[in-house]
mmCIF file of C-alpha atoms in Angstrom:
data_model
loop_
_atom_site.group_PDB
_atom_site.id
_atom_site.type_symbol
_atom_site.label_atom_id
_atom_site.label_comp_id
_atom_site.label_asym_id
_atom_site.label_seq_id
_atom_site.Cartn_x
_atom_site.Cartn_y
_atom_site.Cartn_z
ATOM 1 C CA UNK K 1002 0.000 0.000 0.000
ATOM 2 C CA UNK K 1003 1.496 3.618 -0.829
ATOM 3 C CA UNK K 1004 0.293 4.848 2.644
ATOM 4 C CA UNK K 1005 2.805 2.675 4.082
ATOM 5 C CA UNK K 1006 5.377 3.815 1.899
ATOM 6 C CA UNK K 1007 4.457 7.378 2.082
ATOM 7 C CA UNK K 1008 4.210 7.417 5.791
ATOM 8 C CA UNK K 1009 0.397 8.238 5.729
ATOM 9 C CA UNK K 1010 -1.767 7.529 8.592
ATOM 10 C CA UNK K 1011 -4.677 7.427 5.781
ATOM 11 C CA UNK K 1012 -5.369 8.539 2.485
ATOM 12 C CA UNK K 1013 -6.705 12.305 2.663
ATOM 13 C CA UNK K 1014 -7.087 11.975 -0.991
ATOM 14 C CA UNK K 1015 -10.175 9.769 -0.890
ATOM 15 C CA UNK K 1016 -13.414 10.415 -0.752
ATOM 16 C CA UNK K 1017 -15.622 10.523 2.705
ATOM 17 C CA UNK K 1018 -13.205 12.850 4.294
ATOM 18 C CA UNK K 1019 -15.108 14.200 7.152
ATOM 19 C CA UNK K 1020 -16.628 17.877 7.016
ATOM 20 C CA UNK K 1021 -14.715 19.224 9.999
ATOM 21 C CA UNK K 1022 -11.355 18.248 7.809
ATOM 22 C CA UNK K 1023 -12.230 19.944 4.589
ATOM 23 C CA UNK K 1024 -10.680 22.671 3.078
ATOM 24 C CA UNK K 1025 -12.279 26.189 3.044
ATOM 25 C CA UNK K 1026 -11.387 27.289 -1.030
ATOM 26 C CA UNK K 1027 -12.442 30.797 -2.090
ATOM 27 C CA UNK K 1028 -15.327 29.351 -3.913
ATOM 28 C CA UNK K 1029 -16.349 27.160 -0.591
ATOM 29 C CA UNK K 1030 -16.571 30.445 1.567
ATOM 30 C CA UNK K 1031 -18.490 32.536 -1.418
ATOM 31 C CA UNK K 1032 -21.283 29.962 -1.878
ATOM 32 C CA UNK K 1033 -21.300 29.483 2.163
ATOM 33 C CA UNK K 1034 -21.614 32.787 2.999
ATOM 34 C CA UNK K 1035 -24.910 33.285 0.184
ATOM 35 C CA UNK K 1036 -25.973 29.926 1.789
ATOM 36 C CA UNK K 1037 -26.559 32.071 4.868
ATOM 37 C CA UNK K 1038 -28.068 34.743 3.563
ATOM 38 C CA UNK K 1039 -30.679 32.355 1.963
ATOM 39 C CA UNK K 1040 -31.081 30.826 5.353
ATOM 40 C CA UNK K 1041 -32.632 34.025 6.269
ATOM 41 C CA UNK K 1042 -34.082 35.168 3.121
ATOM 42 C CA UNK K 1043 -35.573 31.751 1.952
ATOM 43 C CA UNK K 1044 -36.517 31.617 -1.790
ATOM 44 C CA UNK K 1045 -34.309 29.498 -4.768
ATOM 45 C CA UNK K 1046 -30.781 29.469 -4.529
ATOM 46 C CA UNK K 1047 -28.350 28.720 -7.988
ATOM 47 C CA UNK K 1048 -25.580 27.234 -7.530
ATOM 48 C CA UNK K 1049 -23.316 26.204 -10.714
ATOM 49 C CA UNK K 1050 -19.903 25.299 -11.684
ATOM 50 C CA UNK K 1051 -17.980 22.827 -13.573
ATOM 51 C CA UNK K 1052 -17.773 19.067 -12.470
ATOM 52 C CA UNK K 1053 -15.608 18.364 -9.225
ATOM 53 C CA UNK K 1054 -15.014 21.649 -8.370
ATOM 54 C CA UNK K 1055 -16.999 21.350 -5.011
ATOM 55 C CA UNK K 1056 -20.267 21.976 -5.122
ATOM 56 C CA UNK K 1057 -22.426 19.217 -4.056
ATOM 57 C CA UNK K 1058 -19.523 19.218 -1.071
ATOM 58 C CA UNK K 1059 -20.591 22.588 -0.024
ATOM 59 C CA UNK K 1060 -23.775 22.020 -0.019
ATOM 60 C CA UNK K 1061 -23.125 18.812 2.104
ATOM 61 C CA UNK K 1062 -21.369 20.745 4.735
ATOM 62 C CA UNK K 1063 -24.171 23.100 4.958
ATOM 63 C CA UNK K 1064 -26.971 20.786 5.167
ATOM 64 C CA UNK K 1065 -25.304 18.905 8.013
ATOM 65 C CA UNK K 1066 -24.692 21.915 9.812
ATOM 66 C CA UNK K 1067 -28.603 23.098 9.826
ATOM 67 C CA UNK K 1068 -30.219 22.509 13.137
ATOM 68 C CA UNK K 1069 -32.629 19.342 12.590
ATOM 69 C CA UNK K 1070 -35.687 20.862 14.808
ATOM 70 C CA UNK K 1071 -35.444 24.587 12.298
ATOM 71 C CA UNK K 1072 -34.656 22.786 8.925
ATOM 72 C CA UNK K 1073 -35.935 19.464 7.101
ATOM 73 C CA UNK K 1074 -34.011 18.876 4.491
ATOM 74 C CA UNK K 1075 -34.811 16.819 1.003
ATOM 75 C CA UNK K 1076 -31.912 16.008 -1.237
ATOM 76 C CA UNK K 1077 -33.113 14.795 -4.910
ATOM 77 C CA UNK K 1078 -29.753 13.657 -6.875
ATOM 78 C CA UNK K 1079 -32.116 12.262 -9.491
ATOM 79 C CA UNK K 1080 -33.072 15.107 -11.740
ATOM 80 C CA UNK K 1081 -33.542 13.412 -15.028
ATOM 81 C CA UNK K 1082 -37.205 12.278 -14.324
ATOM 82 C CA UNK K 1083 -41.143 12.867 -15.399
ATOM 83 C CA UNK K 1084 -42.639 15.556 -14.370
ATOM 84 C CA UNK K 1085 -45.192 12.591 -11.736
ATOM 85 C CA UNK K 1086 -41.702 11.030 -11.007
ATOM 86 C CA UNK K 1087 -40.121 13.962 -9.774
ATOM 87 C CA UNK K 1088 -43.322 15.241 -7.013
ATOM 88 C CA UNK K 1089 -43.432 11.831 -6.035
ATOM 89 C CA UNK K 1090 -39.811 11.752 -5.290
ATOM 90 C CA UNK K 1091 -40.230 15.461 -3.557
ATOM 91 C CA UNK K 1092 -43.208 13.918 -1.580
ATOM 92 C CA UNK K 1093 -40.902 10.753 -0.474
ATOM 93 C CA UNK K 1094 -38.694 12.599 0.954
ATOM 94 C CA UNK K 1095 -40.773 15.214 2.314
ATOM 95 C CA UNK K 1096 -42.435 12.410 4.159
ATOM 96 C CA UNK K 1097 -45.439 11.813 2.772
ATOM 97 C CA UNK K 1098 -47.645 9.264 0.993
ATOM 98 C CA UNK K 1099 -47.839 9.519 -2.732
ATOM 99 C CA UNK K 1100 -50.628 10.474 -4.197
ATOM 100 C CA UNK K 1101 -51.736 8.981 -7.929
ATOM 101 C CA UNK K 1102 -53.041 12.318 -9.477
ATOM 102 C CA UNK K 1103 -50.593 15.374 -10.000
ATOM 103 C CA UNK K 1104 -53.150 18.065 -8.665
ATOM 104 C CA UNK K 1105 -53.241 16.003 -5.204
ATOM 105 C CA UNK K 1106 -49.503 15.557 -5.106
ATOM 106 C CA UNK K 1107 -49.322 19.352 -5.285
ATOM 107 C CA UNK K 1108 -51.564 20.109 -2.736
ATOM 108 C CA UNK K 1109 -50.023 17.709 -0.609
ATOM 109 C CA UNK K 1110 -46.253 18.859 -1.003
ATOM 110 C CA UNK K 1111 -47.733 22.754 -0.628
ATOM 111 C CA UNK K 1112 -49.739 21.691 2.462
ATOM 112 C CA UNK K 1113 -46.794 19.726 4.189
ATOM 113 C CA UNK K 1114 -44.688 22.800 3.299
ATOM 114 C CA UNK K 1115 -47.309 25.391 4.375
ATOM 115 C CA UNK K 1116 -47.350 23.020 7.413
ATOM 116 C CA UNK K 1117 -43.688 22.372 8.684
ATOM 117 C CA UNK K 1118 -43.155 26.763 8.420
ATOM 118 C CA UNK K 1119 -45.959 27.986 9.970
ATOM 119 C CA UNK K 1120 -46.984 25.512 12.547
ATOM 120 C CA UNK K 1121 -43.376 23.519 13.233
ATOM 121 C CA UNK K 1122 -41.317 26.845 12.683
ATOM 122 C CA UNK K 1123 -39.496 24.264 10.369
ATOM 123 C CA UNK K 1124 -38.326 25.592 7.020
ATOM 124 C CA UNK K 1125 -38.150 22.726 4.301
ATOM 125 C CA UNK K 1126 -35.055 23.048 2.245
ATOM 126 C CA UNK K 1127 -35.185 21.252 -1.109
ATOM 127 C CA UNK K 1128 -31.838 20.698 -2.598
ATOM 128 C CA UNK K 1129 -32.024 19.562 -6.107
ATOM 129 C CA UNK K 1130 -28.331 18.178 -7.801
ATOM 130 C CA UNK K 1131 -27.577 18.356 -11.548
ATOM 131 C CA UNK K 1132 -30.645 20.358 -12.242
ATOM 132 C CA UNK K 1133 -28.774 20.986 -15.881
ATOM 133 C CA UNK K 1134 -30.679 17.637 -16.364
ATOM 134 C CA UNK K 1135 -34.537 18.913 -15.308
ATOM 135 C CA UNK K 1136 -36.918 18.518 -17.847
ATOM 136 C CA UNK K 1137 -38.766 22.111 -18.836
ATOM 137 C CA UNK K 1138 -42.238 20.624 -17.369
ATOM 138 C CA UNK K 1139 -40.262 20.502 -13.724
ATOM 139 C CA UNK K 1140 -38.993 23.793 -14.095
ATOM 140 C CA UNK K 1141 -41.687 25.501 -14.967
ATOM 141 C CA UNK K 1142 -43.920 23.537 -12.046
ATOM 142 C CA UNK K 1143 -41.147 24.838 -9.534
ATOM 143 C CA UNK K 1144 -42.082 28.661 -9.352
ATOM 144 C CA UNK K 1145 -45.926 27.150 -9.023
ATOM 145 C CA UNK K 1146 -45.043 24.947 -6.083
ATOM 146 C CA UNK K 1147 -43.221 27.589 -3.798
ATOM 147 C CA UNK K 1148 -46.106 30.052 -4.364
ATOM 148 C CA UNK K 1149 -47.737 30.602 -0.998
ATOM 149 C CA UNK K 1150 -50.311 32.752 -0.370
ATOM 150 C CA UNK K 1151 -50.713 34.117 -3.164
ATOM 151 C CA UNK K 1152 -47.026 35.041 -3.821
ATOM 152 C CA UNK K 1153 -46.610 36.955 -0.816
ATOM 153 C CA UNK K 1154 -44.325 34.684 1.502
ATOM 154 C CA UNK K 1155 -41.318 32.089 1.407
ATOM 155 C CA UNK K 1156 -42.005 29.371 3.450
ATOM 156 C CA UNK K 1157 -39.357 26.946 2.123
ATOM 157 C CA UNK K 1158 -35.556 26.924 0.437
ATOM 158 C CA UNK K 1159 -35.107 25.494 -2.868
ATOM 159 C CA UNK K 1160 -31.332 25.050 -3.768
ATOM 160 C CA UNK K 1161 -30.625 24.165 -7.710
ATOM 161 C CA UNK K 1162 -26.922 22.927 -8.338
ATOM 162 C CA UNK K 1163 -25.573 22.079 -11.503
ATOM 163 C CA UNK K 1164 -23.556 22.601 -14.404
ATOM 164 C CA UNK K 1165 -22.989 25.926 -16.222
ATOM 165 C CA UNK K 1166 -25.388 24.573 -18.968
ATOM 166 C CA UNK K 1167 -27.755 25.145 -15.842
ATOM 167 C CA UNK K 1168 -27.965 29.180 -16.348
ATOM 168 C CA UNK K 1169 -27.942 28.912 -20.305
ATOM 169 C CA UNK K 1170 -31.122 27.379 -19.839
ATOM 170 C CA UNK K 1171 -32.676 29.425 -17.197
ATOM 171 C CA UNK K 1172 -31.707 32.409 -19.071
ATOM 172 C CA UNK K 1173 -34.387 31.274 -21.681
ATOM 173 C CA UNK K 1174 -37.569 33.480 -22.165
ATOM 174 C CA UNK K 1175 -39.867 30.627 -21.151
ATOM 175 C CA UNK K 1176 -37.811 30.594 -17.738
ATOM 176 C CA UNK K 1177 -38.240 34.522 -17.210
ATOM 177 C CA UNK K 1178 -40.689 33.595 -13.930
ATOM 178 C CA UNK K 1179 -38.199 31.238 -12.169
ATOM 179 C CA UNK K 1180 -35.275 33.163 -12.787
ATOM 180 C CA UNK K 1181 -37.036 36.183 -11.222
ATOM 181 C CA UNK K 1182 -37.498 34.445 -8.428
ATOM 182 C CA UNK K 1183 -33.884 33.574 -7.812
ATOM 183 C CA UNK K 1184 -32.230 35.079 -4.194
ATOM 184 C CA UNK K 1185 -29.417 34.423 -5.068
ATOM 185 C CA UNK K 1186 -26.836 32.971 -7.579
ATOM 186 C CA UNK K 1187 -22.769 31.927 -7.397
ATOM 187 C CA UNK K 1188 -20.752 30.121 -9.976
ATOM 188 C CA UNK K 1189 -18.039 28.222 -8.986
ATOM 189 C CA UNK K 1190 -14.531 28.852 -10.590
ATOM 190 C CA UNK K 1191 -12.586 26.308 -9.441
ATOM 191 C CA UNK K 1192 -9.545 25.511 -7.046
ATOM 192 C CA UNK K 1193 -6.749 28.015 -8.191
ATOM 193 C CA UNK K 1194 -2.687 27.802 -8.473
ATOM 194 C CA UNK K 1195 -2.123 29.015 -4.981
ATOM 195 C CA UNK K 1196 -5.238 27.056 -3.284
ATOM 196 C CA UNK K 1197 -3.984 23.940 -4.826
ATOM 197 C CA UNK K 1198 -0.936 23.845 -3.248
ATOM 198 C CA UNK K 1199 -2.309 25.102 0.198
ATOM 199 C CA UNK K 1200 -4.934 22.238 -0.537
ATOM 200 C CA UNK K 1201 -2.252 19.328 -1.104
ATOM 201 C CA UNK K 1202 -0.283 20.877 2.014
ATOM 202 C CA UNK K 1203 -3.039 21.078 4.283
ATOM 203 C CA UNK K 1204 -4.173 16.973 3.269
ATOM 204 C CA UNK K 1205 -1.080 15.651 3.707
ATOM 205 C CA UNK K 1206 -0.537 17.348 6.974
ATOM 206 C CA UNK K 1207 -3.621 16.239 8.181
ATOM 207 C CA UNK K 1208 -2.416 12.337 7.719
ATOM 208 C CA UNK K 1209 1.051 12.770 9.227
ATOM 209 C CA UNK K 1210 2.810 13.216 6.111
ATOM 210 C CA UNK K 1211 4.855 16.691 7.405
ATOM 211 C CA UNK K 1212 7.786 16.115 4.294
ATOM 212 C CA UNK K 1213 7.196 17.641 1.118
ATOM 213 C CA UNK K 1214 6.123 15.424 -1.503
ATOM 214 C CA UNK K 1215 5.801 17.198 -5.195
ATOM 215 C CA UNK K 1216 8.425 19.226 -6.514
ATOM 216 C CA UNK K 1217 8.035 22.553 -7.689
ATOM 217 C CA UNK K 1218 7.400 21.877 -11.358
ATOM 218 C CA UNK K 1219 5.016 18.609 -10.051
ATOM 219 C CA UNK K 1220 2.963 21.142 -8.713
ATOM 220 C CA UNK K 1221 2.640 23.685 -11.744
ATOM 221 C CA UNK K 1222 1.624 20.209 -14.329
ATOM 222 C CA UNK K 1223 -0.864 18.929 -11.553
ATOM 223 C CA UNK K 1224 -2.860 22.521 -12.105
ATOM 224 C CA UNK K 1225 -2.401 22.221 -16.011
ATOM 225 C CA UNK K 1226 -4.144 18.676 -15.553
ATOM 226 C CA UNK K 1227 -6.951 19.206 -12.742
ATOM 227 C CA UNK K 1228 -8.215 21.985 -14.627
ATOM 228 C CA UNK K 1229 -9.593 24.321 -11.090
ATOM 229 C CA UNK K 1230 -11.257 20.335 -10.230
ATOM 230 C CA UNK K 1231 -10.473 19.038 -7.312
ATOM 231 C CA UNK K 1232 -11.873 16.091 -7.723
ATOM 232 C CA UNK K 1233 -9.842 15.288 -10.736
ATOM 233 C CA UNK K 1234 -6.806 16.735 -8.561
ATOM 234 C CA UNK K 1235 -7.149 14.387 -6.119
ATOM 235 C CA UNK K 1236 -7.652 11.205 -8.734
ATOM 236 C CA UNK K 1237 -4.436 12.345 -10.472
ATOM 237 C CA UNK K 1238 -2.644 12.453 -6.955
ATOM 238 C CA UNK K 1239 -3.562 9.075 -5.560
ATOM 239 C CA UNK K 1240 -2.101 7.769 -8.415
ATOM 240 C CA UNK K 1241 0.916 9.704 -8.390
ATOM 241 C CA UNK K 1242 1.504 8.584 -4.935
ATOM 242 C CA UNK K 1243 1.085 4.640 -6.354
ATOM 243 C CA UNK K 1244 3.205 5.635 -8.686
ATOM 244 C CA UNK K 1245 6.142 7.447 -6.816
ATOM 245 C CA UNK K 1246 5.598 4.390 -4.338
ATOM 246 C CA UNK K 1247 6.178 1.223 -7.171
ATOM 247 C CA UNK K 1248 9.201 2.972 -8.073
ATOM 248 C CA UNK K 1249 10.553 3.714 -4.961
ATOM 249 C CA UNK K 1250 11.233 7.538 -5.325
ATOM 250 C CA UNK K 1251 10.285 9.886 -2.623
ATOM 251 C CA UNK K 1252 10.330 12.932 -4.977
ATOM 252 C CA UNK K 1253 6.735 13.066 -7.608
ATOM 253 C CA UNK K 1254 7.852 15.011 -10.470
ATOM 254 C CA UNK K 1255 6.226 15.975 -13.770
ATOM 255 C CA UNK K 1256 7.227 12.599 -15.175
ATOM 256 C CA UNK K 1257 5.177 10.960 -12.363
ATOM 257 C CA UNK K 1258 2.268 13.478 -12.773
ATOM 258 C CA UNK K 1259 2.018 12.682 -16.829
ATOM 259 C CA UNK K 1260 1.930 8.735 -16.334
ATOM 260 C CA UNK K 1261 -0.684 9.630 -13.787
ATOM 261 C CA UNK K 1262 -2.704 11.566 -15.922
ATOM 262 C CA UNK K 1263 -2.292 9.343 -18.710
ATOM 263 C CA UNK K 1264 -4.025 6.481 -16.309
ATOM 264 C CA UNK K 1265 -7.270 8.926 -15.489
ATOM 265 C CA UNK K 1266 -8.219 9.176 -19.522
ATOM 266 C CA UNK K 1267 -10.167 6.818 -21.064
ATOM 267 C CA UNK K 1268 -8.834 5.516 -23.900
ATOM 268 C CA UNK K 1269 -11.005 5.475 -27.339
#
């Protein structure tokens, strides 16, 4: 095992890292700190940004940080679904019974949100991932299903998260209502040069690894390759460290970093 070799006490390169280890990025504290702010305001929240670059981790870190008896949360990851499928998927995991007919399903999921705000003093917060992949139909049923009294109070969060193909579509005419209705909106832009290496620092510190690892020019062809994503960063660097470890070397150097790279593409 390369954590033997290495001198790691575990691989901080893997996933299921726990939240109170993770590293705050720029992009991490922007969308946090709007996260707030819609804690307060309520409404729809956007949230895009290319893949890996952190933002269904954020969002993971700030759902299990929201006090249980003030928030209910329901996480949908499955967004490419019928317009039925998707409300009875809301419904599921708003706790409640499915109804057959989509008129009953809506009054349902308004009622158990009208419900758990006014009488629990519990605000629902919907969080719906790769929303890039939500069919028109959805979107369009959205701004109908967080309109409360007649569109005079919030009584629930709705977080979209997606790709950037996510605000091409919303910025369509037929979208005009949603997008109106938006509190707030961040794009992510990715881990940068400087963040990288205070990122790769900060991991291997935290499993006992105190000895620097990548040399200087390592470091500049591991941000050509991970593109601002850390989760291709951190594929590239696990096999780096198998790598470095097969042949023995304690230094990774570009050479290293290529092979490793060359071992995350799929070949055609």
């Amino acid at each position: 095992m390369f954590r033997a070799f290495w001198g790691m006490e575990f691989n901080p390169f893997e996933k299921g890292i726990s939240e109170k280890n993770s590293f705050h990025s720029d992009d991490f504290k922007q969308a946090t700190a709007r996260l707030e702010h819609l804690k307060k305001a309520k409404g729809i929240g956007l949230f895009t940004g290319p893949s890996g670059t952190g933002k269904t981790f954020t969002l993971r870190c700030f759902a299990s940080a929201l006090n249980p008896n003030l928030y209910k949360v329901a996480y949908i990851p499955l967004s490419t679904v019928t317009v039925m499928e998707f409300y009875r998927s809301l419904a599921f995991a708003l706790d409640l019974e499915p109804q057959s007919k989509k008129v009953d399903l809506f009054r349902s999921i308004q009622d158990r949100i009208t419900s758990l705000a006014k009488d629990k003093r519990i605000i629902p917060t919907i969080i719906i991932d790769e929303s890039q992949y939500l069919k028109t139909e959805v979107l369009n049923d959205l701004k109908l299903l967080l309109n409360f009294d007649m569109d005079s109070k919030n009584y629930a969060i709705l977080i979209l998260t997606g790709q950037p193909t996510l605000n091409s579509i919303l910025s369509k005419q037929v979208h005009e209502a949603l997008r109106q209705r938006i509190v707030i909106n961040y794009n992510f832009q990715g881990v940068s040069k400087s963040e990288m290496d205070n990122y790769i620092n900060s991991r291997l510190s935290l499993c006992g690894c105190h000895e620097p690892i990548f040399n200087q020019n390592a470091l500049e062809s591991l941000y050509s390759c991970c593109n601002g994503s850390t989760r291709k960063l951190n594929s590239i660097i696990e096999k780096c460290l198998m790598i470095g470890a097969s042949q023995n070397t304690r230094t990774i150097d570009t050479e290293i970093v290529m092979a490793a790279q060359n071992e995350t593409e799929l070949i055609a």
